[in-house]
């Protein structure tokens, strides 16, 4: 298939269709509105269902319903809308229903503004709603990855019966880059034997999707069951088949200072690394592509060789805490952030690097 | 202008088609086998005096798609000049729509190219194609896309357009390109710096 | 001589004993739902959505697939299920706190979209599961945990009439209010619930049955007294009747 120049938001929509997703429920909010607009047009072409819900709360609960009935289903929003969805995400995680949730992050707290931000890292990687649960969090940094990770996200969510969050930001959502779209995947709605409405001959008992366990022992058993599932997922990303998928390393082997960033920031950091190298500064880049489970191992390994780390985020410092946990005090971890919708320039980051490597 | 990468900011007011102009250049770059990126004006400045987008054409993989120091600014209205003039790389280019922007005290370390885009578009009978006049003009300077690339890419950009519309788009490209060629801006790097002080 | 079986458990009801308080109407209303589904022979393709409230465990009492939704969200969940499996019979079973307070947006918009589902709305003017707090349908002057001086319209508004509200929308095809305070009314309620599911089976649209019910425990009354109180106090505020019947299902039956 030839490359297509697409917006990030549109690439997610097309990739979802190609992944067999036929159900979208959402509510308008900037800067993700191109995605519902794309699917409102595209889904009817493939006999799919697009519903503009009355709220993000309703939308995520429609996702819960469709997911529990066996659909490949998605919703999308931007930060304030994702806050509203947290109730539903908690139920979906508790009932172990697969779905894909896209957050095209904007600035907060509150209404904040519509400009790009990365200030929902904590909300995304710590569950987000009430209760002891996790969502798998994927962090693309290009329009191509917006498409690729949409497909990976559906696969992971079905495999683990767990919600997957695609964590993007306003720049990635709005920008256009060439995309190679994959071949379409035929998804069979009757492939999930646990789903409501499944009618295979092997169905003996009725199916139930629920997150209520009123008995203490039953809930504790369910909580540990979820925890064990999260351990399996963590292993898969730290040493299993998704090990290489989870993190990108760039010129780290001999690096004295390692820059750390995800999403759009990682692209800017790559330019900073190039500029550093031209100036004789041995800089490298770690880009977590998966934010939960966090790629801890790469930091443990590189903390032995690098002298220091500089984490750059469009927030006041959120992922930096996971980096510090991973580096575990072995090397200093510094932070540089811009917020309010300002994307830091390569020059100001380079200036920060200068201050660290040439403190005089 | 480096032959490996061209960073462009395109700016104007709403309705001048600067986002589409950026898309034309980016899509042409993609069809010509280059790496490309396009980012619209977005965020706090969305409701300001200008709409703009950033485009990168590159022979290598594009690391940061953000354009902080453009090689070229294509300005369709006066506020765009005010906003981006100082950001242009020394030795870079300001290509501006002289139908709406008067000569003024410009920087003397950049190449100035004035294109009366509105007038040319009106001569063609459609003021809306002023943006495409600029695309044609830019292709004369670019080391990464050619006029022929623009022409080849056009059908995929205006899918389903009628033949008359395609023809007028092509004519706009051509007029922009020819205008540059006739004025021989190529050879007068700082040709309009003489107007400094006017 | 052979014995004729005149009473048995509907096939759609499970063997799990109800956990409801003595005298509670939920058990009877569950049975009416099960009977309608049996009579329409759709038990093998019915999917229920349980709410938050006393009927949070509704899924335990029926033999078909169930989703347990968040408080008030059952109509949104049911929308997702019905859109995914349009040949299923999908219903929600909700109380007054669930449907008329926290889930007002979801019920109004599911109704307005004309989702081809059935909603059974049990209105007993009080929050049962949480221990007797004021509901949107609590009567003026009625004392509850959170209206200890009686509901005051000046500060807590008036009882909200969901059937009347939903009947103002164009999309719903059947909106009716029933009760089970007498045998005659019970038979009418049974017929209404049957009609609601029948319309869904025929793909006609959104059907809504409000059942005015008692809550002896939280009302602090005996079951028999509760029905008397319901008749004298609730029915004047929540009059029985059919507010919308687009396809004339009641006449055709």
mmCIF file of C-alpha atoms in Angstrom, chain A residues 23 25 49-55 57-59 61-71 87 91 189-190 192 195-199 203 205-212 214, chain C residues 44-45 47-48 52 56-57 59-71 73 75-81 83-88 102 105-107 109-110 113 115 129:
data_model
loop_
_atom_site.group_PDB
_atom_site.id
_atom_site.type_symbol
_atom_site.label_atom_id
_atom_site.label_comp_id
_atom_site.label_asym_id
_atom_site.label_seq_id
_atom_site.Cartn_x
_atom_site.Cartn_y
_atom_site.Cartn_z
ATOM 1 C CA UNK A 23 -17.811 0.547 16.997
ATOM 2 C CA UNK A 25 -18.624 6.014 20.912
ATOM 3 C CA UNK A 49 -21.555 1.989 14.230
ATOM 4 C CA UNK A 50 -20.697 5.564 15.189
ATOM 5 C CA UNK A 51 -22.593 7.125 18.077
ATOM 6 C CA UNK A 52 -22.046 10.648 19.335
ATOM 7 C CA UNK A 53 -22.913 10.173 22.982
ATOM 8 C CA UNK A 54 -24.486 12.727 25.314
ATOM 9 C CA UNK A 55 -21.288 12.867 27.380
ATOM 10 C CA UNK A 57 -19.496 9.354 30.750
ATOM 11 C CA UNK A 58 -22.123 7.834 28.491
ATOM 12 C CA UNK A 59 -19.581 7.179 25.740
ATOM 13 C CA UNK A 61 -20.264 3.134 29.217
ATOM 14 C CA UNK A 62 -21.372 2.433 25.660
ATOM 15 C CA UNK A 63 -17.838 1.151 25.124
ATOM 16 C CA UNK A 64 -18.285 -1.036 28.198
ATOM 17 C CA UNK A 65 -21.524 -2.420 26.741
ATOM 18 C CA UNK A 66 -20.141 -3.025 23.254
ATOM 19 C CA UNK A 67 -16.885 -4.477 24.589
ATOM 20 C CA UNK A 68 -18.786 -6.810 26.886
ATOM 21 C CA UNK A 69 -20.817 -7.950 23.870
ATOM 22 C CA UNK A 70 -17.603 -8.949 22.081
ATOM 23 C CA UNK A 71 -16.967 -5.925 19.869
ATOM 24 C CA UNK A 87 -15.522 5.829 36.237
ATOM 25 C CA UNK A 91 -15.603 -0.714 35.665
ATOM 26 C CA UNK A 189 -17.316 -10.767 16.807
ATOM 27 C CA UNK A 190 -18.004 -14.343 17.875
ATOM 28 C CA UNK A 192 -14.854 -14.276 22.423
ATOM 29 C CA UNK A 195 -18.845 -12.221 25.643
ATOM 30 C CA UNK A 196 -22.492 -11.388 26.222
ATOM 31 C CA UNK A 197 -24.591 -12.689 23.377
ATOM 32 C CA UNK A 198 -22.018 -15.333 22.384
ATOM 33 C CA UNK A 199 -24.005 -18.199 20.936
ATOM 34 C CA UNK A 203 -21.751 -22.258 25.540
ATOM 35 C CA UNK A 205 -23.541 -21.286 31.136
ATOM 36 C CA UNK A 206 -24.819 -17.777 30.751
ATOM 37 C CA UNK A 207 -22.135 -15.069 30.457
ATOM 38 C CA UNK A 208 -21.765 -12.242 32.914
ATOM 39 C CA UNK A 209 -19.762 -9.003 32.790
ATOM 40 C CA UNK A 210 -19.549 -7.502 36.225
ATOM 41 C CA UNK A 211 -17.154 -5.750 38.561
ATOM 42 C CA UNK A 212 -19.104 -6.363 41.783
ATOM 43 C CA UNK A 214 -19.633 -8.041 47.532
ATOM 44 C CA UNK C 44 -31.817 -17.514 24.429
ATOM 45 C CA UNK C 45 -31.040 -14.092 23.004
ATOM 46 C CA UNK C 47 -29.127 -9.661 27.560
ATOM 47 C CA UNK C 48 -29.954 -7.760 30.725
ATOM 48 C CA UNK C 52 -26.643 0.026 41.040
ATOM 49 C CA UNK C 56 -27.676 -4.644 41.585
ATOM 50 C CA UNK C 57 -27.807 -8.438 41.801
ATOM 51 C CA UNK C 59 -28.261 -10.831 37.173
ATOM 52 C CA UNK C 60 -28.323 -13.567 39.789
ATOM 53 C CA UNK C 61 -32.027 -14.164 39.317
ATOM 54 C CA UNK C 62 -32.198 -14.520 35.565
ATOM 55 C CA UNK C 63 -30.837 -17.261 33.366
ATOM 56 C CA UNK C 64 -29.558 -15.132 30.515
ATOM 57 C CA UNK C 65 -26.424 -13.040 29.878
ATOM 58 C CA UNK C 66 -26.039 -9.932 31.977
ATOM 59 C CA UNK C 67 -23.889 -6.844 32.330
ATOM 60 C CA UNK C 68 -23.627 -5.082 35.664
ATOM 61 C CA UNK C 69 -23.389 -1.341 34.959
ATOM 62 C CA UNK C 70 -22.236 1.672 36.946
ATOM 63 C CA UNK C 71 -24.796 3.788 38.770
ATOM 64 C CA UNK C 73 -25.223 4.182 33.195
ATOM 65 C CA UNK C 75 -28.961 2.788 29.247
ATOM 66 C CA UNK C 76 -25.516 3.707 27.845
ATOM 67 C CA UNK C 77 -24.201 0.188 28.441
ATOM 68 C CA UNK C 78 -27.354 -1.251 26.891
ATOM 69 C CA UNK C 79 -26.817 1.033 23.872
ATOM 70 C CA UNK C 80 -23.365 -0.464 23.379
ATOM 71 C CA UNK C 81 -24.700 -4.005 23.689
ATOM 72 C CA UNK C 83 -25.674 -1.768 18.731
ATOM 73 C CA UNK C 84 -23.157 -4.598 18.815
ATOM 74 C CA UNK C 85 -25.729 -7.395 18.847
ATOM 75 C CA UNK C 86 -28.828 -5.913 17.217
ATOM 76 C CA UNK C 87 -30.616 -9.273 17.146
ATOM 77 C CA UNK C 88 -30.471 -9.537 20.936
ATOM 78 C CA UNK C 102 -27.492 10.098 38.513
ATOM 79 C CA UNK C 105 -28.738 12.094 30.991
ATOM 80 C CA UNK C 106 -28.245 8.473 29.955
ATOM 81 C CA UNK C 107 -31.947 7.542 30.053
ATOM 82 C CA UNK C 109 -30.628 10.320 25.466
ATOM 83 C CA UNK C 110 -31.042 6.586 25.015
ATOM 84 C CA UNK C 113 -31.956 8.117 20.122
ATOM 85 C CA UNK C 115 -32.422 2.749 21.059
ATOM 86 C CA UNK C 129 -29.743 -0.107 48.992
#
